[in-house]
Each structure stands twice: as structure tokens, then as C-alpha cells.
Short mmCIF file of C-alpha atoms in Angstrom, two decimals:
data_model
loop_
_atom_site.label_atom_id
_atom_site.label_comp_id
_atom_site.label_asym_id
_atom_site.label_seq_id
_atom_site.Cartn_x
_atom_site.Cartn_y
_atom_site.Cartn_z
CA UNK A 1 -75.53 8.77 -31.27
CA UNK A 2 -74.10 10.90 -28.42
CA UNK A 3 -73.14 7.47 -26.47
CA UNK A 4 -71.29 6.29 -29.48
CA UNK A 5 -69.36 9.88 -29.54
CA UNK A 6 -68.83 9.63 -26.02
CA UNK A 7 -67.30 5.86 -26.57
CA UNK A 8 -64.97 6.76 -28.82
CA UNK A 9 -63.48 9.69 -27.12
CA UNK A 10 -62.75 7.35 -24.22
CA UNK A 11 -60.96 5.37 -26.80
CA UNK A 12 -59.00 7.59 -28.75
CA UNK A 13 -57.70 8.63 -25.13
CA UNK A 14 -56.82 5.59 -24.15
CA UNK A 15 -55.05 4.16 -26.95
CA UNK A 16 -53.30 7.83 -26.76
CA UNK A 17 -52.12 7.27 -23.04
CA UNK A 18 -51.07 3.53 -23.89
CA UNK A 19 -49.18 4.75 -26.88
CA UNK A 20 -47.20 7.12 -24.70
CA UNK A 21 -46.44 4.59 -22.03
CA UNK A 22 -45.27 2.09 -25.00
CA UNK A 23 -43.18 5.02 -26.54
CA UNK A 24 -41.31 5.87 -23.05
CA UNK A 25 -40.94 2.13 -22.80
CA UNK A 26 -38.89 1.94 -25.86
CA UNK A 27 -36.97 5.07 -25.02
CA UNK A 28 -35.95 3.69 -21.79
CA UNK A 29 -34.71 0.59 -23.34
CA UNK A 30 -32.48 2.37 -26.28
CA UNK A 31 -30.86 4.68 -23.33
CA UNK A 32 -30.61 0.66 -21.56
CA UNK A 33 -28.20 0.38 -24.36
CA UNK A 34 -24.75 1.52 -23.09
CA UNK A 35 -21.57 1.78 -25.08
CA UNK A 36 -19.48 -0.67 -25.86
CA UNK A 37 -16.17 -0.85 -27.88
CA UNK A 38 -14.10 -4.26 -28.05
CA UNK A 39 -10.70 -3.31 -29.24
CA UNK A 40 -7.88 -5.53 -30.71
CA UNK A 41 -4.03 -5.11 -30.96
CA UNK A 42 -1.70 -4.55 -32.49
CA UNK A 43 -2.43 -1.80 -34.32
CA UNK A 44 -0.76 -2.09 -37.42
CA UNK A 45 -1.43 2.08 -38.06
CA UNK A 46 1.09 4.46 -36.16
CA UNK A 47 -0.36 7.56 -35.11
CA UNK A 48 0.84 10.72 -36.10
CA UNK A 49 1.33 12.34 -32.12
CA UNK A 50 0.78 15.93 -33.58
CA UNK A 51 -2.41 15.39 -35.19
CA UNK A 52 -3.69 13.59 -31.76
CA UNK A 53 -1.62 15.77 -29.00
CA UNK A 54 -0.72 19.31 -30.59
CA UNK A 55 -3.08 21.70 -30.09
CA UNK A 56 -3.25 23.30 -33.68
CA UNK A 57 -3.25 19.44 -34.67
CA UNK A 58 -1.01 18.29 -38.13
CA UNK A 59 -0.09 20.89 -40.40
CA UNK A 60 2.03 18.63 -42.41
CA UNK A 61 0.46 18.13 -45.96
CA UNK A 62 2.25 15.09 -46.66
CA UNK A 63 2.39 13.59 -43.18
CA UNK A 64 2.26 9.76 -43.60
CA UNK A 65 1.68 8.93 -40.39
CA UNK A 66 -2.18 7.66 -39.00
CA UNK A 67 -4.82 9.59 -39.10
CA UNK A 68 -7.39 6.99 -39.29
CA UNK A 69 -9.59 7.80 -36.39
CA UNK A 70 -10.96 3.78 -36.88
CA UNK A 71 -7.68 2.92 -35.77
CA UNK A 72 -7.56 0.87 -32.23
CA UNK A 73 -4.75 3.28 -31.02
CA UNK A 74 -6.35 6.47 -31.92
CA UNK A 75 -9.55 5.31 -30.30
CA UNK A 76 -7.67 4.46 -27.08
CA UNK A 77 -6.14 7.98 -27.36
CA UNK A 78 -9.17 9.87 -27.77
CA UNK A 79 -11.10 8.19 -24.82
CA UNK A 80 -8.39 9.33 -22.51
CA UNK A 81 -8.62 12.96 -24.70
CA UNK A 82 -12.04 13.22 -23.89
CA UNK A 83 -12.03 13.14 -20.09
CA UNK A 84 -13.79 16.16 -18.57
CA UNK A 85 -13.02 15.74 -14.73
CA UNK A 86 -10.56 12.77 -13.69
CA UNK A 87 -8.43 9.74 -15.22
CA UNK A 88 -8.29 6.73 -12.30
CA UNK A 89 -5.53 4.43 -13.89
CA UNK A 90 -4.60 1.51 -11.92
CA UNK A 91 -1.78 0.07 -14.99
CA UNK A 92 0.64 -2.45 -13.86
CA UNK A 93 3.20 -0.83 -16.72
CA UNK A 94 3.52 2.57 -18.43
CA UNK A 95 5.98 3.03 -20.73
CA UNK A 96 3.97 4.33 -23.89
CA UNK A 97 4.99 8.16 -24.75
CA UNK A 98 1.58 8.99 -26.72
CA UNK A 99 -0.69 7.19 -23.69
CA UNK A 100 2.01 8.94 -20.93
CA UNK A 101 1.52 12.58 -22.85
CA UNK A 102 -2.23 12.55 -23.44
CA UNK A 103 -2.36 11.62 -19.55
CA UNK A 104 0.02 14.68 -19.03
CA UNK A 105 -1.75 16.90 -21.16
CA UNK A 106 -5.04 15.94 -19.52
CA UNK A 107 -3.18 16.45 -16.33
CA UNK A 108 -2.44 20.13 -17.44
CA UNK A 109 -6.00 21.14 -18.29
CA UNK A 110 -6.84 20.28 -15.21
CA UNK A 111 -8.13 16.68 -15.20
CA UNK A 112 -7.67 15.06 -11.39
CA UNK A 113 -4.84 12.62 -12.12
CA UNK A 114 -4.40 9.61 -10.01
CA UNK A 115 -2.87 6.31 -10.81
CA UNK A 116 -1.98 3.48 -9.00
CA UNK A 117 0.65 0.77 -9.97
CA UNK A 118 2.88 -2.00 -8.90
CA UNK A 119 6.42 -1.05 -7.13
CA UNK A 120 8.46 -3.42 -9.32
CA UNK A 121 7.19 -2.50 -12.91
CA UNK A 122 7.34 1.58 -11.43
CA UNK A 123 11.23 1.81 -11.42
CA UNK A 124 11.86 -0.24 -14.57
CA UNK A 125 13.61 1.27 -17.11
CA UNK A 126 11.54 3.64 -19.58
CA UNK A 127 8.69 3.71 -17.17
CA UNK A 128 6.50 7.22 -17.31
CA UNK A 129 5.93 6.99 -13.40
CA UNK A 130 8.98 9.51 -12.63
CA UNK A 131 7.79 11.79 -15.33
CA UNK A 132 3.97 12.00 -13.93
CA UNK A 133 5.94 12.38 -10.20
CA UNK A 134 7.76 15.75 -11.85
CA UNK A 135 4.36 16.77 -13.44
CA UNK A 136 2.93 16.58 -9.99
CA UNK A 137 0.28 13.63 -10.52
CA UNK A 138 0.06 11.35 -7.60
CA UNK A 139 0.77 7.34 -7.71
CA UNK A 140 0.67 5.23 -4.75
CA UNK A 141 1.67 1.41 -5.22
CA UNK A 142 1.46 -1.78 -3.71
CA UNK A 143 4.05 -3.12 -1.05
CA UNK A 144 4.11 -6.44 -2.00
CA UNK A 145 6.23 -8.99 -4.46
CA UNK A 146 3.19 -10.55 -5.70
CA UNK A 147 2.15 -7.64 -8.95
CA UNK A 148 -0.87 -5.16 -9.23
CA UNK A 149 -1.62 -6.53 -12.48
CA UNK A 150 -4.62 -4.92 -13.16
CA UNK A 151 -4.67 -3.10 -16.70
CA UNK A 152 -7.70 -0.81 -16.20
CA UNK A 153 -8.63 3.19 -16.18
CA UNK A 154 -11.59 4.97 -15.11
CA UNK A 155 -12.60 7.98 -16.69
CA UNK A 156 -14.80 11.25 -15.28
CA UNK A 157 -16.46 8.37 -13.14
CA UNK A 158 -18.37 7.12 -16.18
CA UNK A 159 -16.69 4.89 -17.98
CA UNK A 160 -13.88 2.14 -17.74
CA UNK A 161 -11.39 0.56 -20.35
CA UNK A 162 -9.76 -2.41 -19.29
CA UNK A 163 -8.41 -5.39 -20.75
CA UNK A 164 -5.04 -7.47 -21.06
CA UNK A 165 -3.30 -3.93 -21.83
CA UNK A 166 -0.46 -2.47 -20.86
CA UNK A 167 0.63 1.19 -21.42
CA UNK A 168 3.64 -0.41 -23.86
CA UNK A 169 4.81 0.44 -26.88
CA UNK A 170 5.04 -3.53 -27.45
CA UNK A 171 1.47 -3.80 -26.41
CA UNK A 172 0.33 -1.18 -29.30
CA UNK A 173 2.68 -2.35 -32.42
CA UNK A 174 3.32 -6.15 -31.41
CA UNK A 175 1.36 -7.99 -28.76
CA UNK A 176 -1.84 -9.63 -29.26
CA UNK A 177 -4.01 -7.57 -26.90
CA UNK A 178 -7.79 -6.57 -26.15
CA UNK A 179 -9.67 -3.49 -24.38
CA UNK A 180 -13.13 -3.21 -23.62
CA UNK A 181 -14.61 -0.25 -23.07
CA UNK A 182 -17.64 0.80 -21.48
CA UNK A 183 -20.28 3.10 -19.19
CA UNK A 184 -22.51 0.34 -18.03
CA UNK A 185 -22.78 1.53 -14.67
CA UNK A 186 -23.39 -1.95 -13.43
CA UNK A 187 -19.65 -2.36 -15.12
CA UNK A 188 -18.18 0.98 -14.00
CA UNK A 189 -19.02 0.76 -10.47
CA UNK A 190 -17.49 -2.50 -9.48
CA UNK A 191 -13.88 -0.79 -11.22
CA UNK A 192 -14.57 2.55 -9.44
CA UNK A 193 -14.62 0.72 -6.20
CA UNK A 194 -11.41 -1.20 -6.38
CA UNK A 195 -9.44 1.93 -7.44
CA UNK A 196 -11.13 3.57 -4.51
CA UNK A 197 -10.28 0.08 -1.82
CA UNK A 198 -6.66 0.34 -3.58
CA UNK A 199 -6.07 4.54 -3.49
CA UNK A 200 -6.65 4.06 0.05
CA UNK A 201 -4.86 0.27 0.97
CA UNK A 202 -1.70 1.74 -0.49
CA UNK B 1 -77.52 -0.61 -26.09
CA UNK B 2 -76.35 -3.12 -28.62
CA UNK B 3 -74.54 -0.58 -30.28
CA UNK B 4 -72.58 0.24 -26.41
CA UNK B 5 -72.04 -3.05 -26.07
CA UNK B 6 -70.36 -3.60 -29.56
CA UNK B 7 -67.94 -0.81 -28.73
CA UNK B 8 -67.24 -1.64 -25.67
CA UNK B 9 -66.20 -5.08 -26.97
CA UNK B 10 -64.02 -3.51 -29.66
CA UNK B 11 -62.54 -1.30 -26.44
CA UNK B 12 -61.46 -4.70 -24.72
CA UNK B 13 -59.95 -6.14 -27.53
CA UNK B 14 -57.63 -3.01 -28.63
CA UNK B 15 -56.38 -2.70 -24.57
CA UNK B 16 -56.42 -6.05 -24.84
CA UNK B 17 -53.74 -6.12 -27.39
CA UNK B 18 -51.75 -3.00 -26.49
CA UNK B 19 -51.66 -4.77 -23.05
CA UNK B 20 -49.86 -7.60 -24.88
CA UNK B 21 -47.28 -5.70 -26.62
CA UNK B 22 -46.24 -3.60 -23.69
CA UNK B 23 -46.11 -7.27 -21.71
CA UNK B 24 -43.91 -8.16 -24.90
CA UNK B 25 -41.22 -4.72 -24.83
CA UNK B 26 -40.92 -5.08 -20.84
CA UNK B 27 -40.26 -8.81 -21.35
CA UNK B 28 -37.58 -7.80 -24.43
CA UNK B 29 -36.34 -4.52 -22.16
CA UNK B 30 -35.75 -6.99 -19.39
CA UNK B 31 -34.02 -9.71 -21.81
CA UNK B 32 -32.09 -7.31 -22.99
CA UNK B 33 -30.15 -6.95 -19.39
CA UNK B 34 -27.64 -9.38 -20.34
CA UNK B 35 -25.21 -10.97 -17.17
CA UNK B 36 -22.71 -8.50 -16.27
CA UNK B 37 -20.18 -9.92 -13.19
CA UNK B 38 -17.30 -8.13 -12.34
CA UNK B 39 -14.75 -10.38 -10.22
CA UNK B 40 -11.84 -9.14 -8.34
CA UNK B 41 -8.45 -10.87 -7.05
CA UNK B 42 -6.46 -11.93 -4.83
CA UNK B 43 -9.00 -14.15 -3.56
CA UNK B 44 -7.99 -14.98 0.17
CA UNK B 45 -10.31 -18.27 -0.19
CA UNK B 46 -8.45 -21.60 -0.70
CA UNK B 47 -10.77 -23.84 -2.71
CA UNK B 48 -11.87 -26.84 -2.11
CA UNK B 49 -11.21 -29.02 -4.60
CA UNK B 50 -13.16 -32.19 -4.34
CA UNK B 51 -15.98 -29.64 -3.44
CA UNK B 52 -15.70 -28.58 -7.03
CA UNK B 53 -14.36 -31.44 -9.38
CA UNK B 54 -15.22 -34.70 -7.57
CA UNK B 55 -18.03 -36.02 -9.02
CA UNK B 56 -19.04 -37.30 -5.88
CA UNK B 57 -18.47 -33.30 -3.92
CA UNK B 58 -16.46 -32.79 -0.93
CA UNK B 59 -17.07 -35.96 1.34
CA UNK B 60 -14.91 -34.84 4.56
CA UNK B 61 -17.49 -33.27 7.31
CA UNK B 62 -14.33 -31.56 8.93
CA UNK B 63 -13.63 -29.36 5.26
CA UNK B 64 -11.42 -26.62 5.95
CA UNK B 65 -10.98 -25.19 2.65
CA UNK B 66 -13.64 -22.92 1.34
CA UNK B 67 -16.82 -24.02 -0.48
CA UNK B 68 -17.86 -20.32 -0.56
CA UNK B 69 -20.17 -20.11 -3.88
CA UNK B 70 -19.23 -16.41 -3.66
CA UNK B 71 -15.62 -16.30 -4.27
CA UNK B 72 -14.00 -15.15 -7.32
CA UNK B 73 -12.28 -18.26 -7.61
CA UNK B 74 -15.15 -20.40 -7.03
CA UNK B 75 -17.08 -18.32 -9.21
CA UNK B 76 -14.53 -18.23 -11.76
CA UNK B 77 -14.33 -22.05 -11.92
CA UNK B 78 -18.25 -22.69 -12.05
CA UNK B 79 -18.59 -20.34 -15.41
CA UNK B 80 -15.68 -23.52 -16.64
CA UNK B 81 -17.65 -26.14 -15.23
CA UNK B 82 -21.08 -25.24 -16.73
CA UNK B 83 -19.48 -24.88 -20.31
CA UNK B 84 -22.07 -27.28 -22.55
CA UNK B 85 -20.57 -27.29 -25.49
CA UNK B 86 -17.08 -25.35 -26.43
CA UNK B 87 -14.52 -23.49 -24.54
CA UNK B 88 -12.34 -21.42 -26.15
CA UNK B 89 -9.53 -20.70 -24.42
CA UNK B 90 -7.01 -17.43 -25.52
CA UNK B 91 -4.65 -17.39 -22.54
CA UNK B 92 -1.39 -16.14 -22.00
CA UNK B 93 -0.18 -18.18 -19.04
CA UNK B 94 -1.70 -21.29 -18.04
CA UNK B 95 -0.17 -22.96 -14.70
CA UNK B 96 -2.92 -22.93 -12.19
CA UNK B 97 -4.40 -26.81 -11.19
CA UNK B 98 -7.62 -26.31 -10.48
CA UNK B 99 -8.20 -24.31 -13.67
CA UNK B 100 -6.68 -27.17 -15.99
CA UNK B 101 -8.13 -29.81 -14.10
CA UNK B 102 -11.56 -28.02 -15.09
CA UNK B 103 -10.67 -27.44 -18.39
CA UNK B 104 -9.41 -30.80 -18.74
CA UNK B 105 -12.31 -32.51 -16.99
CA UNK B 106 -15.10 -30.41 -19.42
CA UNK B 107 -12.72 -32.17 -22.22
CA UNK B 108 -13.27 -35.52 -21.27
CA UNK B 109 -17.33 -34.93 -21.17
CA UNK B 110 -17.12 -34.06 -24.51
CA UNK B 111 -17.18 -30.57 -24.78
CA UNK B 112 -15.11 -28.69 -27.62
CA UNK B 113 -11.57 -27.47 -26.15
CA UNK B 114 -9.36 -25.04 -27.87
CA UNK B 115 -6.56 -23.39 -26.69
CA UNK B 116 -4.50 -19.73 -28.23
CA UNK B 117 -1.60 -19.33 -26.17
CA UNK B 118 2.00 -17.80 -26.18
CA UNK B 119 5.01 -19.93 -27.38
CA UNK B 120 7.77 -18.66 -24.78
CA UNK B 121 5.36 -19.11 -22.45
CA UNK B 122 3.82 -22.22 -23.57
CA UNK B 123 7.43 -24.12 -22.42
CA UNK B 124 7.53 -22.21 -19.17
CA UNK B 125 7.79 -24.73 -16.00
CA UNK B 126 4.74 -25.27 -14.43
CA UNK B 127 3.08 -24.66 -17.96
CA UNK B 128 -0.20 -26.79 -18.38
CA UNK B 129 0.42 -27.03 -21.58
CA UNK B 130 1.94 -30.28 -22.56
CA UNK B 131 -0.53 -31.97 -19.87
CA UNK B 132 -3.20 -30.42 -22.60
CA UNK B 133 -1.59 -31.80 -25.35
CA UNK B 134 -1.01 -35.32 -23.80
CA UNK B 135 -4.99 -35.41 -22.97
CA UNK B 136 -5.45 -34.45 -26.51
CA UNK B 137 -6.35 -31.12 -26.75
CA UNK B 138 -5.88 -28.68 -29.66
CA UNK B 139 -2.93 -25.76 -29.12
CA UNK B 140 -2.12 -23.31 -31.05
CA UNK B 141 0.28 -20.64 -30.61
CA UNK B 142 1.73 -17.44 -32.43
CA UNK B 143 5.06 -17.45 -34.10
CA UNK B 144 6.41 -13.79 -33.01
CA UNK B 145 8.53 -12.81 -30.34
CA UNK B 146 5.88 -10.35 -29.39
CA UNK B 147 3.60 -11.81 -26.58
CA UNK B 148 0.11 -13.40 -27.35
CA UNK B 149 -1.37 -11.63 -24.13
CA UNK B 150 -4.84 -12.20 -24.42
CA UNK B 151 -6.55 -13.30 -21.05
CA UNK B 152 -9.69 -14.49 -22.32
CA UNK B 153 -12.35 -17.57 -22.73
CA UNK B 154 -15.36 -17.74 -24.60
CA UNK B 155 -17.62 -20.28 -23.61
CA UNK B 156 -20.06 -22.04 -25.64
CA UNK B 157 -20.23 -19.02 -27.92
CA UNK B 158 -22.07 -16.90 -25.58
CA UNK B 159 -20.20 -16.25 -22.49
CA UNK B 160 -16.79 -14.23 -22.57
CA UNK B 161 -14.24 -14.33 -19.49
CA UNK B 162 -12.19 -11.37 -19.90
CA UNK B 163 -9.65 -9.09 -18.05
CA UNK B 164 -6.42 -9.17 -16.53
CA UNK B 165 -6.32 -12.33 -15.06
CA UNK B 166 -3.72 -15.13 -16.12
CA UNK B 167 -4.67 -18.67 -15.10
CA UNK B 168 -1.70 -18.41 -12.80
CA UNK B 169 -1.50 -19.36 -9.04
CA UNK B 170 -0.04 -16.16 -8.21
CA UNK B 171 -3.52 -14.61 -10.20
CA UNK B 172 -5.30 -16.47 -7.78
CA UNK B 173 -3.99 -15.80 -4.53
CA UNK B 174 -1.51 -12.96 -4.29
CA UNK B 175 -2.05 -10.66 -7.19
CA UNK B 176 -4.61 -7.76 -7.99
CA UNK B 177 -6.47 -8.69 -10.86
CA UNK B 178 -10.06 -8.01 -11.96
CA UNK B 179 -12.09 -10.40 -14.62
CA UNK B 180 -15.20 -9.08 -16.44
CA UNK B 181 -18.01 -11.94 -17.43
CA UNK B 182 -20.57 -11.33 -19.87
CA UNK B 183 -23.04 -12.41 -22.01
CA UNK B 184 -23.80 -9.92 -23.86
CA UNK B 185 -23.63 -10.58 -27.82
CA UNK B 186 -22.08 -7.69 -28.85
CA UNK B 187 -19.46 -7.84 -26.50
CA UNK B 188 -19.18 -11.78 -27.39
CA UNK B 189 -19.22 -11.27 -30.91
CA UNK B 190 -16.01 -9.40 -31.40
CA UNK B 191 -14.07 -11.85 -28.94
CA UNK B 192 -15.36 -15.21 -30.35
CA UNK B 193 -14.22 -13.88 -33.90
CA UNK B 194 -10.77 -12.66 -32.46
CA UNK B 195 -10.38 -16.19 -31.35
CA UNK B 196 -11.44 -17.70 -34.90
CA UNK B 197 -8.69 -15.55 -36.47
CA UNK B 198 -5.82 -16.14 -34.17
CA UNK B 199 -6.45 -19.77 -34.88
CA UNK B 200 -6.33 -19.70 -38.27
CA UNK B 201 -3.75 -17.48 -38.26
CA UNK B 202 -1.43 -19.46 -35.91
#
């Protein structure tokens, strides 16, 4: 009787243990399962800039403009809202106000602003570069007539949105476009290092 | 002692089978660690090109061009080359050989070719576009005067090509551009249905 006892205590322990190990198993492969967010324009929704940039937000009661936060637009907006520490953009072309404010803004609170971009595209006309210059943020660009086309930004480190993209008005209300956005390190890294290569090259 | 025994038998067979399930949720876990590939340009390799569309390789012992397997371009074109059964092509600009010649070479084995592209840009010189159609491949194109500025492929339903990168010679060899390759369905999903609408829509 006292064998049998014995027997099963070593079994209820080690189905315990096993069922712990199976348990952080699964828990390990949920966290495995980073964000991602495809997103398509054009957005057919124009944001209302108050709701998104003022900070007491849209007081207007009647205020027809978007303020669908399932909107592509306003989720593009709000991942650049929600950086804690630093915005890496390396954007071929900038000429969005809402995308060129929230960087601003970010800028302000005291987000570590960097952006790199490509010499022709900087001194077109309506580009945001000589506004972020006045603000103080720091751009360096390429020196040669072939274009730094890349469309991508890396946020606090952690994640990156890139894509066929430009900061554009036309790429928000009238292009066919796509962003991906994710923290897959395996992802982020590879982006973090060419900002890094390019910071420095230029 | 027969008693012992009996236990000990029904001990076996429940580690046996938590054994199997955790062999099952590592195996899933590691499944679930879909291809991620992050490719970067300008690619200072030149290609060979026999090396990768001659169906009899690169014969010349004296090959000065590269047959690097771990160039972007190289890389690039063998994600084309081992398309089974469909590309899908969304693509802005398409003017670069080696990347028709691919496409157009999968076409002839039989696989499924469909291209989305942009109509200003469809006429450009140098476009690959009418060499498409005269091989008898399927274009569509949008009917704005906005741009159609997707950069994307999926490939056989289960790989998307993604990122900045037009299949431009200039992409290849002079400007900075960055591609992102996965096969991970949730990232697929979204792109392969973005494709199905454009193409009904155009």
C-alpha cells in the first residue's frame, strides 16, 4: 500500500514538472509571435490633424473629418506618436504636413530625431527637410545622382515600417501604396543597420 | 510487486505521451519561424547571366561576372526562378533584363504570370512591358493619374517580395534600396488579396 502511495507521488510530480515545461513552451511561442500590420493606400478617410496632433485633441462637435482610428493614415500617425526614445527615417521624399508635424512634435518632446534622405528629392519644392533643419533635427544625404530610395523608419530601436511609401500627400489620398510594419527583431535589425552604415557613409 | 510493476507501466506510458506532445509544440514553435530575409541595394555584384538563366549554367572557365549565391541580386533572382506555380507581379517600374528574362523564362515553363503595373509608366522607354505582352502575358494597369507604386511579388501564394525596390537597373546597381522576403502567412495574406483586388479593379 505504502509503495503504491509512494508511486503515485512520483507521478503526480512529474506530470506537474512536464506540465510546466509544456506551459512555458507555449508561452514562449505566443511572445514568438511579433506584430505585424500590412497597410494599404490610399486612404480614402482624411484625418482630422487636431484630433491626432493637438494636445487637448478635437473639440469640434461636428468635426467631419477622420477619426477612425482603423484608418491606414491614422495608424501610420500613431506609430510615429508612440515613439518613446528616437525616430530613424531614411525617406527618399517628405512633403506630408501631418507625417512632417507628428515628426516635429516628437522632435519637441524630446524624441532623438535623425533622418537621412536623397539630395535631389531634399530641395524640391514643398519638401519638410528645411523645416526639420530650422527645428534643429539633423539630415545627412547621399552625394550621388543615382536616389536613396529607401522608404523606411525605425522607431525607439524596436520596430520598423517600410514599404513603397513616401512621406506625400499623393502617396496618402491617391497612390496605390503598402507599409509593413513590424518588431521582429530578425526584421528590425537588418533596417537598424543600414540607417546606422548610411548615418555614417554620408 | 505486480502491483509496482503495473504502475510503473502506466508511468511510462503518460511520460511517454507528454514526451510526444512537447516533441509536437517544439516542432510547431520551430515551424512557426517562418523565412524572414532582409536584402539591401546597390549591389556592387554584376551577375552572371548564363550562370543564372542558361539552362545549361555559365560554361566560360574564365567568368568574370559574379556567381556569388549571396548577393542581393542573385538572391533576388533565385526567389523568381524557384516560383512553381504563380507569380504575381505588382510593380511600378519594370526595365531591368535579367529580371524580365526570369519572369519571362518562369512563363514559358508554365507557371501562372500576372502583372499590376502603372500606365505612365507602363509606356516609359526601356519599359518591359510590351516584351510581356508580346510573350503573352496578362497586364493590367490602373486608370488614375495617381501612381500604382506598389513594389511587390507574391510568389506561388506563399512568398511575398516587398520593399522599395523597382525592377529598375538603376535599383540594382546605383540606388539604396532595401527588399523584405517572407513567408509568413499573415504577412502574405494581406498582399496576395491586395493583388486580387487591384486586378479586378483595373
Amino acid at each position: 500500500q505504502f509503495r503504491l502511495n509512494k508511486w503515485l507521488l512520483v507521478q503526480i510530480g512529474a506530470v506537474s514538472t512536464i506540465t510546466v515545461i509544456i506551459y512555458r513552451l507555449v508561452k514562449k511561442q505566443r511572445q514568438a509571435e511579433y506584430t505585424k500590420n500590412v497597410l494599404f493606400f490610399p486612404d480614402s478617410h482624411i484625418p482630422c490633424r487636431k484630433y491626432l496632433l493637438s494636445p487637448i485633441g478635437c473639440t469640434k462637435n461636428d468635426c467631419r473629418l477622420s477619426h477612425n482610428e482603423k484608418s491606414s493614415f491614422i495608424k501610420l500617425m500613431r506609430y510615429i506618436l508612440n515613439a518613446q526614445k528616437s525616430l530613424k527615417l531614411c525617406m527618399f521624399s517628405i512633403t506630408c504636413d501631418e507625417l512632417a508635424q507628428a515628426v516635429t512634435t516628437k522632435y519637441r518632446q524630446g524624441v532623438v530625431v535623425k533622418v537621412v534622405t536623397d539630395t535631389e528629392y531634399m530641395n524640391l519644392n514643398g519638401s519638410k527637410m528645411h523645416g526639420f533643419l530650422k527645428q534643429g533635427i539633423e539630415i545627412r544625404h547621399d552625394r550621388s545622382s543615382y536616389l536613396m530610395h529607401h522608404k523606411f523608419v525605425v522607431i525607439d530601436e524596436k520596430i520598423v515600417v517600410t514599404g513603397s511609401f513616401n512621406w506625400t500627400h499623393a502617396a496618402v489620398v491617391g497612390n496605390t501604396e503598402n507599409v509593413l510594419v513590424t518588431n521582429n527583431p530578425e526584421i528590425v535589425r537588418p533596417y537598424l543597420n543600414e540607417f546606422t552604415n548610411l548615418w555614417e557613409k554620408y
